[in-house]
Short mmCIF file of C-alpha atoms in Angstrom, two decimals:
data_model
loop_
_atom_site.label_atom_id
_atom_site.label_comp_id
_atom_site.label_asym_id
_atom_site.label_seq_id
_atom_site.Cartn_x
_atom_site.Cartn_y
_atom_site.Cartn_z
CA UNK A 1 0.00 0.00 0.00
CA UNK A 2 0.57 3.57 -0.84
CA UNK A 3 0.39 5.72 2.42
CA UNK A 4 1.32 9.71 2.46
CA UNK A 5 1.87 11.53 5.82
CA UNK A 6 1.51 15.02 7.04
CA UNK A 7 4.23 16.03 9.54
CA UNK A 8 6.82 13.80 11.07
CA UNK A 9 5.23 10.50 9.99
CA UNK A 10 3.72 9.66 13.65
CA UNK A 11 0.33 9.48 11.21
CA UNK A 12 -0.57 7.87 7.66
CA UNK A 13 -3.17 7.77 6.05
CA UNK A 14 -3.64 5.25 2.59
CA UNK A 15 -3.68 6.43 -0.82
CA UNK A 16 -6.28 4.50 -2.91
CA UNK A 17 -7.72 7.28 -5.33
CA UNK A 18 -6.94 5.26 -8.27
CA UNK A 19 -3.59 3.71 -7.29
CA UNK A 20 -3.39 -0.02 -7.03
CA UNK A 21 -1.89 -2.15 -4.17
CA UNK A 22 1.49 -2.55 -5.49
CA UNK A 23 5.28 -1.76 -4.88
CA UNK A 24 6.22 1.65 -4.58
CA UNK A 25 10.15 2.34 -4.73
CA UNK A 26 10.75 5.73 -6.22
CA UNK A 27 8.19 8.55 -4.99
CA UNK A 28 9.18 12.04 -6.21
CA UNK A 29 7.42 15.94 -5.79
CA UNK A 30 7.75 18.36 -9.06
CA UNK A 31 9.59 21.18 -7.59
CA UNK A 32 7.89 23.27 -10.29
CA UNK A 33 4.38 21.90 -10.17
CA UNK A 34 4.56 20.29 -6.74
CA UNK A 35 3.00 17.46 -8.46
CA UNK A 36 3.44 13.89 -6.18
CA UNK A 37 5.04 11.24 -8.62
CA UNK A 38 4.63 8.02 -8.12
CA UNK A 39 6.57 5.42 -9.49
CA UNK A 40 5.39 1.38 -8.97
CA UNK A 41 7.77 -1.67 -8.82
CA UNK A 42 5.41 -2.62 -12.22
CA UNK A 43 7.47 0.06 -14.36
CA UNK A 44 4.04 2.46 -14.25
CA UNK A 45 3.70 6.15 -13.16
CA UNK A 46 1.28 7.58 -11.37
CA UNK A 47 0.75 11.47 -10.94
CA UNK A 48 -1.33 13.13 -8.25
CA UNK A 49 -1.62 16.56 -9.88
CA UNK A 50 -0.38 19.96 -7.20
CA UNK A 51 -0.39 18.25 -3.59
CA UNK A 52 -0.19 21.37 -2.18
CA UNK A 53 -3.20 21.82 -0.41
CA UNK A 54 -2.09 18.54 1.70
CA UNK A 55 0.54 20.91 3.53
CA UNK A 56 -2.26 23.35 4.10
CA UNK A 57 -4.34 20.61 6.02
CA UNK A 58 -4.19 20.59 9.90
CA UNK A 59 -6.43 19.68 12.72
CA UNK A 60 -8.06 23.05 13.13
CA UNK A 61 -8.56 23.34 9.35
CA UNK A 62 -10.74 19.99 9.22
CA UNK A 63 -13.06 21.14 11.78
CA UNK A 64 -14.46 24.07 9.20
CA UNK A 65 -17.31 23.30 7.15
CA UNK A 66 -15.85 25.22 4.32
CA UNK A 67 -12.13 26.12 3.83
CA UNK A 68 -10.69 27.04 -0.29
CA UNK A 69 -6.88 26.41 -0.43
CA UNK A 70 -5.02 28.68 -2.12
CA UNK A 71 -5.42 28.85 -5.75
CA UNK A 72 -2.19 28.43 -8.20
CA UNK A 73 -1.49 30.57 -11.28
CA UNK A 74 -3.90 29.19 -14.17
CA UNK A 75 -2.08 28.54 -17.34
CA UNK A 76 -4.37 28.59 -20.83
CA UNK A 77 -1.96 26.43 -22.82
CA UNK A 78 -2.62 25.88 -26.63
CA UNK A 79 -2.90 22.70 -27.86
CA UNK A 80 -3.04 20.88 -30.94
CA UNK A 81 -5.99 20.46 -32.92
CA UNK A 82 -4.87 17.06 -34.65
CA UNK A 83 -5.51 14.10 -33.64
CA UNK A 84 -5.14 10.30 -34.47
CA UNK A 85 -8.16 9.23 -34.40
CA UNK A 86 -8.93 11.44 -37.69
CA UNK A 87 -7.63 8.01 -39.25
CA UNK A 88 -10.15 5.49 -38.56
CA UNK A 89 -6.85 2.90 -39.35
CA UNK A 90 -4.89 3.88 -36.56
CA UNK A 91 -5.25 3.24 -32.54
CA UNK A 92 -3.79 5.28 -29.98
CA UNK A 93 -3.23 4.87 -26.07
CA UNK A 94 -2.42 7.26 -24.08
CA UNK A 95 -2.89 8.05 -19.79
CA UNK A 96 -5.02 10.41 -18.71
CA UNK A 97 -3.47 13.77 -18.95
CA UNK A 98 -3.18 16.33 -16.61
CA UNK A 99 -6.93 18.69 -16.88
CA UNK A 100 -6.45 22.05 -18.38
CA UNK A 101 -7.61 25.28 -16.49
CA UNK A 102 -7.80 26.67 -13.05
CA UNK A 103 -7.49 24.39 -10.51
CA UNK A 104 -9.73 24.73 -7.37
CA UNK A 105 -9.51 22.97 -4.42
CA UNK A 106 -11.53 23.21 -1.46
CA UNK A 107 -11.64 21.40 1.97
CA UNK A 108 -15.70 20.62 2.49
CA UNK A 109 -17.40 19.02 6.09
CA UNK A 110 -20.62 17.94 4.33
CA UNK A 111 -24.20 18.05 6.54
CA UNK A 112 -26.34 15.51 5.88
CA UNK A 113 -28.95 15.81 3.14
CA UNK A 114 -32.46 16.22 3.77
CA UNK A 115 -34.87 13.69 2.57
CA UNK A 116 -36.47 15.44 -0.02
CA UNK A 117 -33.09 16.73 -1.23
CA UNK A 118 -32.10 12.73 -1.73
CA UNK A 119 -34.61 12.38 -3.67
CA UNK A 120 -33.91 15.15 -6.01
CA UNK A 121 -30.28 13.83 -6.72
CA UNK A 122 -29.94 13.51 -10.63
CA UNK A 123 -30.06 9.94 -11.96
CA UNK A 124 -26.80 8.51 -13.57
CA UNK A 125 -25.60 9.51 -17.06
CA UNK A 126 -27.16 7.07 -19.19
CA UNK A 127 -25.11 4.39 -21.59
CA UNK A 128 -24.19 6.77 -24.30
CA UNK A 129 -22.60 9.25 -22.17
CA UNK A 130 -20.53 7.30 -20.89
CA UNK A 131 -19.48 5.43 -24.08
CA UNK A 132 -18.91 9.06 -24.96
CA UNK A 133 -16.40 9.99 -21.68
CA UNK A 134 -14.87 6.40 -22.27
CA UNK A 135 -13.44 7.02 -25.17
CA UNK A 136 -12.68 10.63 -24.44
CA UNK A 137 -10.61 9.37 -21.85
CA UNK A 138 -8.76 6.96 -24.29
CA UNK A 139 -8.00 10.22 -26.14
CA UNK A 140 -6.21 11.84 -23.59
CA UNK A 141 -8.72 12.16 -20.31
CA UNK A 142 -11.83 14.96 -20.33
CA UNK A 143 -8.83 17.15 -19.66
CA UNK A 144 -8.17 17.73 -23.74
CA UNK A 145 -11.72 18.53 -24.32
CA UNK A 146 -12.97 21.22 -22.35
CA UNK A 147 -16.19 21.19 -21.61
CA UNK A 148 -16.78 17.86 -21.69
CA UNK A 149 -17.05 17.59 -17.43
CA UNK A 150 -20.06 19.37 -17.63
CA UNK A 151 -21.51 15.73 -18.92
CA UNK A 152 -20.47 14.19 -15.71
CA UNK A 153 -21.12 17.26 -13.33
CA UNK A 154 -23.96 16.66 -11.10
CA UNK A 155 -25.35 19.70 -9.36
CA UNK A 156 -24.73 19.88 -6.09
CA UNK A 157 -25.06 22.00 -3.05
CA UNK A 158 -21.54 23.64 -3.57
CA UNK A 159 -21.35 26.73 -5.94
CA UNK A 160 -18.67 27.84 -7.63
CA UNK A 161 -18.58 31.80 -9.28
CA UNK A 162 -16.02 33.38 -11.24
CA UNK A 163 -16.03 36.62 -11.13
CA UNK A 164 -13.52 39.08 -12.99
CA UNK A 165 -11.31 42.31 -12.11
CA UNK A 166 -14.41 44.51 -12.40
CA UNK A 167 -16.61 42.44 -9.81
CA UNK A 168 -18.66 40.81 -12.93
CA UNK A 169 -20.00 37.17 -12.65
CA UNK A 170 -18.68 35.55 -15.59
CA UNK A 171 -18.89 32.06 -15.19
CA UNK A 172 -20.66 29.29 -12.74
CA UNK A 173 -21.36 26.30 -11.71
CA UNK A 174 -21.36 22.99 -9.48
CA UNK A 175 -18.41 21.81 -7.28
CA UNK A 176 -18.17 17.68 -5.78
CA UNK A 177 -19.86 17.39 -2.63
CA UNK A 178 -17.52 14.69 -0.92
CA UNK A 179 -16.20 15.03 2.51
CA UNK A 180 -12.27 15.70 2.75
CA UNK A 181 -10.48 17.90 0.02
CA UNK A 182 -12.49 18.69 -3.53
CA UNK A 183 -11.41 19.78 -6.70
CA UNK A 184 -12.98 21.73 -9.34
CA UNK A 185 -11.90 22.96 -12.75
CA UNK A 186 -12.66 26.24 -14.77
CA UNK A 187 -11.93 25.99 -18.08
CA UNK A 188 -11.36 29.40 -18.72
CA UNK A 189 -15.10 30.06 -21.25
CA UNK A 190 -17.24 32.66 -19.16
CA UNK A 191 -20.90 32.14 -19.42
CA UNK A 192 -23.06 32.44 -22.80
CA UNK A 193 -25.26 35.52 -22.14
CA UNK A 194 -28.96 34.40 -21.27
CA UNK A 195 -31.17 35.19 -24.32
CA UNK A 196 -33.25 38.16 -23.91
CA UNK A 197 -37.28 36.77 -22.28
CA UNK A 198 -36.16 33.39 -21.57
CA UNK A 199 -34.77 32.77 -17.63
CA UNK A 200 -31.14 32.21 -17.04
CA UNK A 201 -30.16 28.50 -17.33
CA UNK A 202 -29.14 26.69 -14.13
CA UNK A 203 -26.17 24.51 -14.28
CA UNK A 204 -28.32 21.32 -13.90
CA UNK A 205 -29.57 22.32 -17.52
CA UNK A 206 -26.52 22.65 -19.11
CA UNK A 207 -25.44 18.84 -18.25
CA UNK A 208 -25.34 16.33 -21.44
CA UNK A 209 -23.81 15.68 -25.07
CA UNK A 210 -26.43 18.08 -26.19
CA UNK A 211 -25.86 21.03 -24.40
CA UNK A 212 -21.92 20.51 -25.20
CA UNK A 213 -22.32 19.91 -28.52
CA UNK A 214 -24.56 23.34 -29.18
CA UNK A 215 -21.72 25.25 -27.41
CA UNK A 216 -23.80 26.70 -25.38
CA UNK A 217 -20.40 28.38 -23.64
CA UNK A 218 -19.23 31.67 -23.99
CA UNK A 219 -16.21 33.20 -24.81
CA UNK A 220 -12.50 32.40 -23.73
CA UNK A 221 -11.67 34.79 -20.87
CA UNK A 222 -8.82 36.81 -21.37
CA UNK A 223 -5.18 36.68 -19.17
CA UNK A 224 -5.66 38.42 -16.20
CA UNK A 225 -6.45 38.27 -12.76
CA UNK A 226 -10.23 36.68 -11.40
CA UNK A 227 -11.97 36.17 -8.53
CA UNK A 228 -13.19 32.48 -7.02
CA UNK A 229 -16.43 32.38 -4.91
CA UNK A 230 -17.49 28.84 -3.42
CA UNK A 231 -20.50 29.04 -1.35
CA UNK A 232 -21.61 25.66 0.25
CA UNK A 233 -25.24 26.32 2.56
CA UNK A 234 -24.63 29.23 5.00
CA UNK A 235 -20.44 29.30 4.19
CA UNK A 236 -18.64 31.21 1.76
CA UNK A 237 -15.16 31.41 1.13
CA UNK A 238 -13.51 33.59 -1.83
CA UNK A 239 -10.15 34.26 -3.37
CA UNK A 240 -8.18 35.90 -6.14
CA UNK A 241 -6.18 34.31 -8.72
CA UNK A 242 -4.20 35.20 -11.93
CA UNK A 243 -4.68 33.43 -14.91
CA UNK A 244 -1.41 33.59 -18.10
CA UNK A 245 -0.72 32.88 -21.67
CA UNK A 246 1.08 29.79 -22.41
CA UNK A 247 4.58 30.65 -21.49
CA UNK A 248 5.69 28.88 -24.38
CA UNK A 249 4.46 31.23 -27.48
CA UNK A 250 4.73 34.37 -28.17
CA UNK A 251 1.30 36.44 -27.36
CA UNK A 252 0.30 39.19 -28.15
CA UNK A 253 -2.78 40.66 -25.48
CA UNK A 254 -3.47 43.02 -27.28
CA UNK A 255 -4.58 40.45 -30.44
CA UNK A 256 -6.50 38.69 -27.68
CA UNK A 257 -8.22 42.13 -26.62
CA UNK A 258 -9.14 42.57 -30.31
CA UNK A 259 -10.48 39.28 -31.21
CA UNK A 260 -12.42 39.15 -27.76
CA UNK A 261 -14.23 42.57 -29.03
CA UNK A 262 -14.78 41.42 -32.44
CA UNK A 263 -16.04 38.12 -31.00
CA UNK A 264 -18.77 39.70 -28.48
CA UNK A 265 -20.13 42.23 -31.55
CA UNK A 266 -19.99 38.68 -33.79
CA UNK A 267 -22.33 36.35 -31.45
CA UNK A 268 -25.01 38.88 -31.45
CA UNK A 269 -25.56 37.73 -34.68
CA UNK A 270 -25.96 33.74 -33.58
CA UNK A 271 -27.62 35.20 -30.55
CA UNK A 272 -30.52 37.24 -32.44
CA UNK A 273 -30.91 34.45 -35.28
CA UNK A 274 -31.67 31.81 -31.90
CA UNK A 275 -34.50 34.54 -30.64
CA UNK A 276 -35.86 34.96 -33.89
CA UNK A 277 -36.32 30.96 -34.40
CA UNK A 278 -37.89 30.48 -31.03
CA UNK A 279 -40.39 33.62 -31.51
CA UNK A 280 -41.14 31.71 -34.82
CA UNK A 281 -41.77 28.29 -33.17
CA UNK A 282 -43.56 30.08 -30.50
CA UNK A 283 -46.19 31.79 -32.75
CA UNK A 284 -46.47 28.67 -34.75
CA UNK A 285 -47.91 26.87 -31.85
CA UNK A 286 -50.29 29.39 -30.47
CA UNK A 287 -51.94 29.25 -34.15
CA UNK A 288 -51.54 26.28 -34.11
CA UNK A 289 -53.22 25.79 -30.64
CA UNK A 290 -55.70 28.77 -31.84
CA UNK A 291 -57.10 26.44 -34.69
CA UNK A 292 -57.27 23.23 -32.35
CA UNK A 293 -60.24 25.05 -30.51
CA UNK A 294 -61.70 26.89 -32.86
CA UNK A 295 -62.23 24.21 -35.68
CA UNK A 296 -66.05 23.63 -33.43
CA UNK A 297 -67.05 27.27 -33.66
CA UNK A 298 -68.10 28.16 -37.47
CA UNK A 299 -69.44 31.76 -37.13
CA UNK A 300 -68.25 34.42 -39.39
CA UNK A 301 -66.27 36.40 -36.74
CA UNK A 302 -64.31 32.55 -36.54
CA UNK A 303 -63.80 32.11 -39.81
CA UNK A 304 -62.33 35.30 -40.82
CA UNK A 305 -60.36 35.05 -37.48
CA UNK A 306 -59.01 31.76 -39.21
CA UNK A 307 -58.44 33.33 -42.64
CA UNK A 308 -56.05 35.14 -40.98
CA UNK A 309 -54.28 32.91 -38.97
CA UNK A 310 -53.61 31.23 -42.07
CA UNK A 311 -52.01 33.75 -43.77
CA UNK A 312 -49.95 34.29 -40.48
CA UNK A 313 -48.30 30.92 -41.14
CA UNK A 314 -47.65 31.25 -44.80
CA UNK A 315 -45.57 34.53 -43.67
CA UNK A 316 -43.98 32.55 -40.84
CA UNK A 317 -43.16 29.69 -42.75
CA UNK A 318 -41.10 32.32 -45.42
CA UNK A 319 -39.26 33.15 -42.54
CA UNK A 320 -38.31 29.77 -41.14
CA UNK A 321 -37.34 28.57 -44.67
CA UNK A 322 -35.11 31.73 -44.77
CA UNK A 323 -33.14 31.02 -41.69
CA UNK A 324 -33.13 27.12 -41.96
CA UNK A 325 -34.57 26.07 -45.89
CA UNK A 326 -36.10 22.47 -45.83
CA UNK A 327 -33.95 20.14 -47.39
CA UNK A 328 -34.69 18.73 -50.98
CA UNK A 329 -35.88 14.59 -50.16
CA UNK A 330 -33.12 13.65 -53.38
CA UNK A 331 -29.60 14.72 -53.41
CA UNK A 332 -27.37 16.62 -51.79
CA UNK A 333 -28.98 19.04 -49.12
CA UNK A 334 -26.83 22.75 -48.95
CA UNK A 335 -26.63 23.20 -45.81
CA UNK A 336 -24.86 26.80 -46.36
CA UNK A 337 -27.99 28.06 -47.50
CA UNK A 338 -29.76 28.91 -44.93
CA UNK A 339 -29.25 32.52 -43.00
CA UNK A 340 -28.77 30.86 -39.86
CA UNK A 341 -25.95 28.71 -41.25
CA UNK A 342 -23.85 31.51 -42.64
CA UNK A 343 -24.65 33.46 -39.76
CA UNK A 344 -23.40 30.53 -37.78
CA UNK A 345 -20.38 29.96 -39.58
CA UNK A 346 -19.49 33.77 -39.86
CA UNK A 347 -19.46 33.89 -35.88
CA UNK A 348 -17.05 30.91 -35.47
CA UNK A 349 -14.38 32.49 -37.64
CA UNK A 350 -14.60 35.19 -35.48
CA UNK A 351 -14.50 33.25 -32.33
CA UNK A 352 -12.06 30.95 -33.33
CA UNK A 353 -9.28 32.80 -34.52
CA UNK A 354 -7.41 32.06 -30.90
CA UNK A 355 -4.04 33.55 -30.56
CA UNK A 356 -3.64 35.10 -33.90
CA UNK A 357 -5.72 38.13 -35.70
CA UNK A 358 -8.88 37.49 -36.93
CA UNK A 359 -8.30 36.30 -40.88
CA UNK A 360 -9.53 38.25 -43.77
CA UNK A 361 -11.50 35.79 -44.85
CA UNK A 362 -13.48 35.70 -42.00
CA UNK A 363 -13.57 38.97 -41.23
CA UNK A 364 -14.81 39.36 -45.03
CA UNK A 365 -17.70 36.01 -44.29
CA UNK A 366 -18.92 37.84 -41.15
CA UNK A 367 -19.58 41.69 -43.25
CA UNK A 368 -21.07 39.96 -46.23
CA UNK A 369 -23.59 38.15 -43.85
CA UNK A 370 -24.19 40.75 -41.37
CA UNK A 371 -26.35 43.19 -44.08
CA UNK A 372 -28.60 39.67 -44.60
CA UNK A 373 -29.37 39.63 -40.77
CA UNK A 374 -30.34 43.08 -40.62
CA UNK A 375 -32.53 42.86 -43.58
CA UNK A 376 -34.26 40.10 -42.49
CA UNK A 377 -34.45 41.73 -39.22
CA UNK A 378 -36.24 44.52 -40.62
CA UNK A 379 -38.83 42.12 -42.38
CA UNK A 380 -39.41 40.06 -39.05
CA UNK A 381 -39.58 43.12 -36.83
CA UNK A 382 -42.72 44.74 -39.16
CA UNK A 383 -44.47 41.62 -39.33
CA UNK A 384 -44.37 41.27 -35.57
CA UNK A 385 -45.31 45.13 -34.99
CA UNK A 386 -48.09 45.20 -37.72
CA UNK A 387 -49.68 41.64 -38.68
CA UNK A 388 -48.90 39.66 -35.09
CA UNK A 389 -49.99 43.05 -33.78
CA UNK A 390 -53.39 43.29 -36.08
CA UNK A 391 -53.92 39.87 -35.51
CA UNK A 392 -54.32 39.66 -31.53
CA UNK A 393 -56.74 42.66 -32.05
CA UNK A 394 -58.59 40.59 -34.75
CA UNK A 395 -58.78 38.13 -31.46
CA UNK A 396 -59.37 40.04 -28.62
CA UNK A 397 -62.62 41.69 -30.91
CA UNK A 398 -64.25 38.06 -31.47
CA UNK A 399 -64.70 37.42 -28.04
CA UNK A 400 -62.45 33.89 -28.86
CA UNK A 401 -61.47 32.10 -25.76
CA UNK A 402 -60.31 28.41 -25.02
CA UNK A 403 -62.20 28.13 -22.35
CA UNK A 404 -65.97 27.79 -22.68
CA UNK A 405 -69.16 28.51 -20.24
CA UNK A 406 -69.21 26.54 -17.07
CA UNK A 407 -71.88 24.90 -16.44
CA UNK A 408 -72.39 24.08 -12.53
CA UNK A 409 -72.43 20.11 -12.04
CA UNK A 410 -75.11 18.61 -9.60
CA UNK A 411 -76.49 15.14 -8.76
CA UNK A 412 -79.54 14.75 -10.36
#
């Protein structure tokens, strides 16, 4: 067994996250990363990433509910975009690397949960999560895909914010919940802002392939210094931290300052094409509700009420096939046709561009598409102000309600 001790050695205590029982001979601490290395009589290495906090530990500290150890510099290193497995003839095995962003840890004395509180506990991820994780981790661990741990994150009692140099809450969400030391992991993207009339997603909602996969995450924050909030029932415990370029390239803030401005001004445009296609599904349905009720009532007022609506959902249908165009049922579909495609794509050329300027050609992509979203803004916009408008008058005058006279029931 594997046994680390704090102080003189008059205590141990085992080590069995992940390490097996076997022969240890050569145990060895980063003096750099004050990573613990481990290596077994079985020629294998095992890494227990910053043990720092451990020297923090002490009786009077694990009598606190609540205690955050002090956070490290955070490092946003660039990686590599290629990968192996872009072959489908080659295999690859690698160990789980160490996770990318800031690392927090926290000591946490858990209460006990309350009854109903058990029973709100979120069920496990299902089978194709985690043949999704499993072979995420056979690339490299979640730590090469950010992002990704918000499949397995549960949400929990213990909040994490991040808030930046001006006090702003930029990013947050869940922290483990198990007694001893915790760790939790920013990964540097701030929060998407919530879309204008809809309520501000909770972290519970955010969990699953889906949610990843729509990159519903914000921005990359910028190098600089931020603020850590974990709040765990009636305890809260903050600090600040820095957070630096990869040492190892040459970078330019003030490129990253750019492209972060050109980003923000870019995602409006993915952000008002999303309202826009959720006003349209929203309208479709209340006609489409609207003409579920009134197919029994065949008065004139009714009629010409329905007359209407259906001229309501030839309109709204010109504006759904503008943003996404039905594909034909033979040959290839173009999926760059639609407005919300190129609108799409313009927004990650902005957003991508990383470490270097934005390119030409997508600075070009996002200006040529940009004039198409404002004149189909201006189309949407009057036929929401005038026809929606004209229409719920049209309603409101025929007396038209979906729910009819009420009888009073008796026993006769």
């Amino acid at each position: 067994d594997f046994c680390l001790s704090r102080g003189l050695g008059d205590v141990y205590k085992r080590q069995t996250q992940g390490l097996p029982t076997v022969s240890v001979y050569d145990p060895a601490i980063h003096p750099r990363e004050n990573d613990l290395i481990i290596a077994t009589h079985g020629r294998s290495l095992y890494v227990i990433d910053d043990i720092s906090p451990l020297r923090e530990v002490s009786a009077e500290l694990t009598k606190k509910k609540l205690h955050l150890f002090k956070v490290q510099d955070a490092i946003q290193f660039q990686q590599g975009r290629m990968s192996v497995y872009l072959s489908p003839g080659d295999t690859a095995y690698a160990g789980e690397n160490k996770r990318l962003g800031a690392c927090l840890s926290y000591y946490l004395t858990p209460s006990e949960r309350k009854p109903e509180e058990k029973e709100q506990q979120p069920a496990v991820v299902d089978e194709a999560q985690q043949r999704m994780m499993a072979r995420m981790a056979q690339m490299g661990g979640m730590g090469q895909f950010p992002g990704m741990e918000m499949m397995r994150r549960a949400p929990t009692r213990v909040s994490i914010t991040i808030l930046d140099s001006q006090g702003k809450t930029i990013s947050r969400f869940s922290g483990t919940e198990n007694k001893g030391i915790n760790r939790a992991y920013w990964d540097f993207r701030e929060m998407e802002a919530p879309v204008e009339g809809q309520e501000q997603a909770g972290v519970e909602e955010q969990i699953g392939p889906a949610m990843f996969f729509r990159g519903r995450r914000g921005l990359t924050a910028l190098p600089g210094t931020y603020t850590v909030k974990v709040k765990y029932e009636d305890q809260e415990v903050s600090q600040s931290f820095t957070v630096k370029s990869d040492p190892r390239l040459k970078i330019d803030l003030e490129v990253l300052k750019a492209n972060n401005e050109k980003a923000r001004e870019a995602m409006k445009l993915s952000r008002v094409i999303t309202q826009a296609s959720q006003q349209i599904q929203q309208t479709q349905k209340a006609i489409q509700t609207l003409q579920d009720f009134a197919r029994s009532q065949r008065n004139p007022k009714m009629m010409e009420l329905m007359k209407a609506a259906r001229e309501l959902e030839t309109k709204l249908k010109e504006f759904s096939e503008t943003l996404n165009p039905t594909p034909p049922k033979q040959g290839m579909a173009d999926r760059s046709a639609g407005l919300s495609s190129q609108a799409m794509s313009a927004v990650s050329g902005i957003s991508g561009a990383g470490i270097e300027p934005v390119s030409q050609a997508a600075q070009v992509k996002y200006e040529k598409v940009k004039p198409k979203v404002d004149a189909f803004l201006a189309k949407f916009n009057d036929f929401y102000q005038k026809d929606v408008e004209n229409f719920k008058k049209m309603l409101q005058d025929s007396g038209f309600s979906l729910f009819g006279p009420f009888t009073p029931l008796k026993l006769d």
